[in-house]
PDB file of C-alpha atoms in Angstrom:
ATOM      1  CA  VAL A   1     -37.852 150.411 -52.556  1.00 90.00           C
ATOM      2  CA  THR A   2     -39.347 150.366 -48.913  1.00 92.00           C
ATOM      3  CA  ALA A   3     -42.114 147.974 -49.503  1.00 95.00           C
ATOM      4  CA  VAL A   4     -43.665 145.489 -52.219  1.00 95.00           C
ATOM      5  CA  GLU A   5     -47.079 144.044 -51.896  1.00 95.00           C
ATOM      6  CA  ASP A   6     -48.911 141.585 -54.343  1.00 94.00           C
ATOM      7  CA  THR A   7     -52.101 139.798 -54.744  1.00 93.00           C
ATOM      8  CA  ALA A   8     -50.450 136.461 -55.247  1.00 86.00           C
ATOM      9  CA  GLY A   9     -51.330 135.081 -51.909  1.00 78.00           C
ATOM     10  CA  GLU A  10     -50.169 131.467 -51.368  1.00 76.00           C
ATOM     11  CA  GLY A  11     -50.039 130.548 -55.009  1.00 74.00           C
ATOM     12  CA  VAL A  12     -50.387 131.842 -58.603  1.00 77.00           C
ATOM     13  CA  GLN A  13     -52.262 130.146 -61.552  1.00 82.00           C
ATOM     14  CA  THR A  14     -51.044 130.271 -65.140  1.00 85.00           C
ATOM     15  CA  GLY A  15     -52.758 133.217 -66.713  1.00 87.00           C
ATOM     16  CA  ALA A  16     -54.334 134.667 -63.564  1.00 89.00           C
ATOM     17  CA  PRO A  17     -53.349 138.424 -63.139  1.00 94.00           C
ATOM     18  CA  VAL A  18     -50.958 139.484 -60.216  1.00 94.00           C
ATOM     19  CA  THR A  19     -51.057 143.126 -59.080  1.00 96.00           C
ATOM     20  CA  VAL A  20     -47.818 144.579 -57.669  1.00 97.00           C
ATOM     21  CA  ARG A  21     -47.479 147.685 -55.563  1.00 97.00           C
ATOM     22  CA  ALA A  22     -43.886 149.038 -54.976  1.00 97.00           C
ATOM     23  CA  HIS A  23     -43.530 151.901 -52.266  1.00 96.00           C
ATOM     24  CA  MET A  24     -40.278 153.828 -52.830  1.00 95.00           C
ATOM     25  CA  PHE A  25     -38.601 157.175 -51.689  1.00 92.00           C
ATOM     26  CA  THR A  26     -37.403 158.850 -54.827  1.00 88.00           C
ATOM     27  CA  GLY A  27     -35.652 161.739 -53.158  1.00 84.00           C
ATOM     28  CA  SER A  28     -35.009 164.704 -55.608  1.00 84.00           C
ATOM     29  CA  LEU A  29     -36.122 162.701 -58.433  1.00 84.00           C
ATOM     30  CA  GLY A  30     -39.663 162.933 -59.707  1.00 87.00           C
ATOM     31  CA  PRO A  31     -41.738 160.030 -60.823  1.00 91.00           C
ATOM     32  CA  ALA A  32     -41.256 160.922 -64.521  1.00 90.00           C
ATOM     33  CA  ASP A  33     -37.619 160.321 -64.063  1.00 88.00           C
ATOM     34  CA  LEU A  34     -37.937 156.733 -63.451  1.00 91.00           C
ATOM     35  CA  ARG A  35     -39.102 153.721 -65.361  1.00 91.00           C
ATOM     36  CA  VAL A  36     -40.334 151.359 -62.939  1.00 96.00           C
ATOM     37  CA  GLU A  37     -40.809 147.703 -64.096  1.00 95.00           C
ATOM     38  CA  ILE A  38     -41.937 144.370 -62.815  1.00 97.00           C
ATOM     39  CA  VAL A  39     -39.381 141.720 -64.018  1.00 95.00           C
ATOM     40  CA  HIS A  40     -41.067 138.409 -63.867  1.00 93.00           C
ATOM     41  CA  GLY A  41     -40.821 134.865 -65.110  1.00 91.00           C
ATOM     42  CA  ALA A  42     -40.175 131.209 -64.199  1.00 88.00           C
ATOM     43  CA  ALA A  43     -38.115 130.891 -61.000  1.00 88.00           C
ATOM     44  CA  ASN A  44     -35.441 128.363 -60.768  1.00 88.00           C
ATOM     45  CA  PRO A  45     -34.599 126.480 -57.419  1.00 88.00           C
ATOM     46  CA  ASP A  46     -31.990 129.295 -56.686  1.00 89.00           C
ATOM     47  CA  GLY A  47     -34.663 132.033 -57.131  1.00 83.00           C
ATOM     48  CA  GLU A  48     -33.213 133.315 -60.455  1.00 89.00           C
ATOM     49  CA  LEU A  49     -35.675 134.307 -63.053  1.00 90.00           C
ATOM     50  CA  ALA A  50     -35.555 132.271 -66.476  1.00 85.00           C
ATOM     51  CA  ASP A  51     -37.215 133.684 -69.641  1.00 84.00           C
ATOM     52  CA  ALA A  52     -37.991 137.058 -67.831  1.00 91.00           C
ATOM     53  CA  GLU A  53     -40.358 139.531 -69.148  1.00 93.00           C
ATOM     54  CA  GLU A  54     -41.024 143.218 -68.160  1.00 94.00           C
ATOM     55  CA  SER A  55     -44.318 144.691 -67.333  1.00 96.00           C
ATOM     56  CA  ARG A  56     -44.326 148.496 -66.841  1.00 96.00           C
ATOM     57  CA  MET A  57     -45.406 150.007 -63.474  1.00 97.00           C
ATOM     58  CA  HIS A  58     -47.444 153.247 -63.383  1.00 97.00           C
ATOM     59  CA  LEU A  59     -47.485 156.064 -60.568  1.00 97.00           C
ATOM     60  CA  GLU A  60     -50.399 155.374 -58.220  1.00 97.00           C
ATOM     61  CA  GLN A  61     -49.618 157.835 -55.464  1.00 95.00           C
ATOM     62  CA  GLN A  62     -47.157 160.539 -54.371  1.00 93.00           C
ATOM     63  CA  THR A  63     -46.882 161.751 -50.902  1.00 87.00           C
ATOM     64  CA  GLU A  64     -45.673 165.000 -49.645  1.00 84.00           C
ATOM     65  CA  ASP A  65     -42.363 163.546 -48.385  1.00 82.00           C
ATOM     66  CA  GLY A  66     -41.341 162.185 -51.867  1.00 80.00           C
ATOM     67  CA  THR A  67     -42.787 158.407 -51.220  1.00 91.00           C
ATOM     68  CA  CYS A  68     -44.136 157.077 -54.584  1.00 96.00           C
ATOM     69  CA  VAL A  69     -46.242 154.096 -54.999  1.00 97.00           C
ATOM     70  CA  PHE A  70     -46.105 152.420 -58.193  1.00 97.00           C
ATOM     71  CA  SER A  71     -48.216 149.608 -59.277  1.00 98.00           C
ATOM     72  CA  GLY A  72     -48.472 147.044 -62.248  1.00 98.00           C
ATOM     73  CA  THR A  73     -49.997 143.602 -63.354  1.00 97.00           C
ATOM     74  CA  PHE A  74     -48.724 140.771 -64.940  1.00 95.00           C
ATOM     75  CA  ALA A  75     -50.026 137.237 -65.699  1.00 93.00           C
ATOM     76  CA  PRO A  76     -47.719 134.260 -65.413  1.00 89.00           C
ATOM     77  CA  ILE A  77     -47.523 132.341 -68.856  1.00 85.00           C
ATOM     78  CA  HIS A  78     -45.573 129.438 -67.164  1.00 78.00           C
ATOM     79  CA  GLY A  79     -46.614 126.892 -64.654  1.00 78.00           C
ATOM     80  CA  GLY A  80     -44.374 126.016 -61.833  1.00 82.00           C
ATOM     81  CA  SER A  81     -42.505 128.386 -59.582  1.00 86.00           C
ATOM     82  CA  VAL A  82     -42.833 131.966 -60.632  1.00 88.00           C
ATOM     83  CA  GLY A  83     -40.984 135.035 -59.204  1.00 90.00           C
ATOM     84  CA  TYR A  84     -40.534 138.766 -59.896  1.00 92.00           C
ATOM     85  CA  ALA A  85     -38.355 141.592 -58.962  1.00 94.00           C
ATOM     86  CA  ILE A  86     -39.009 145.353 -59.159  1.00 96.00           C
ATOM     87  CA  ARG A  87     -36.345 147.202 -61.447  1.00 91.00           C
ATOM     88  CA  ILE A  88     -35.945 150.826 -61.532  1.00 91.00           C
ATOM     89  CA  LEU A  89     -34.382 152.590 -64.444  1.00 87.00           C
ATOM     90  CA  PRO A  90     -33.695 156.284 -65.269  1.00 79.00           C
ATOM     91  CA  SER A  91     -36.286 157.771 -67.828  1.00 78.00           C
ATOM     92  CA  HIS A  92     -35.341 160.595 -69.982  1.00 65.00           C
ATOM     93  CA  PRO A  93     -36.295 161.290 -73.655  1.00 68.00           C
ATOM     94  CA  ASP A  94     -32.510 162.041 -74.383  1.00 68.00           C
ATOM     95  CA  LEU A  95     -31.640 158.755 -73.408  1.00 65.00           C
ATOM     96  CA  ARG A  96     -30.943 155.979 -76.109  1.00 68.00           C
ATOM     97  CA  SER A  97     -31.520 153.182 -73.630  1.00 60.00           C
ATOM     98  CA  PRO A  98     -32.208 153.205 -70.032  1.00 61.00           C
ATOM     99  CA  PHE A  99     -29.453 150.749 -69.468  1.00 59.00           C
ATOM    100  CA  GLU A 100     -26.657 153.104 -70.756  1.00 60.00           C
ATOM    101  CA  THR A 101     -26.296 154.974 -67.400  1.00 63.00           C
ATOM    102  CA  GLY A 102     -25.542 151.871 -65.411  1.00 57.00           C
ATOM    103  CA  LEU A 103     -28.159 153.310 -62.764  1.00 60.00           C
ATOM    104  CA  ALA A 104     -30.513 150.219 -62.628  1.00 62.00           C
ATOM    105  CA  ARG A 105     -31.582 149.438 -59.104  1.00 65.00           C
ATOM    106  CA  TRP A 106     -33.489 146.385 -57.943  1.00 68.00           C
ATOM    107  CA  GLY A 107     -36.158 145.842 -55.241  1.00 67.00           C
TER     108      GLY A 107
END
């Protein structure tokens, strides 16, 4: 992940949608080989997410050099501190679970 942008600004209101864009270089992998998610939830004082939920991100743009921009939206359901992270998992129809490969990456 080379850059992350969001529409949160200075604060987020409960139920108000937040759009997130993640820029990443995928190398020899195509966008269909990846499952990109926003993992979001209440943030504790250490910045760890509690009661995290996932929202799928979708390919918005792909450049000739292999850089992809994925975007997605989530709406916080809790008040207080809210946080999110970008999770990148392998995607293939033959995988029973995207976690079985141990190839998850965070951004």
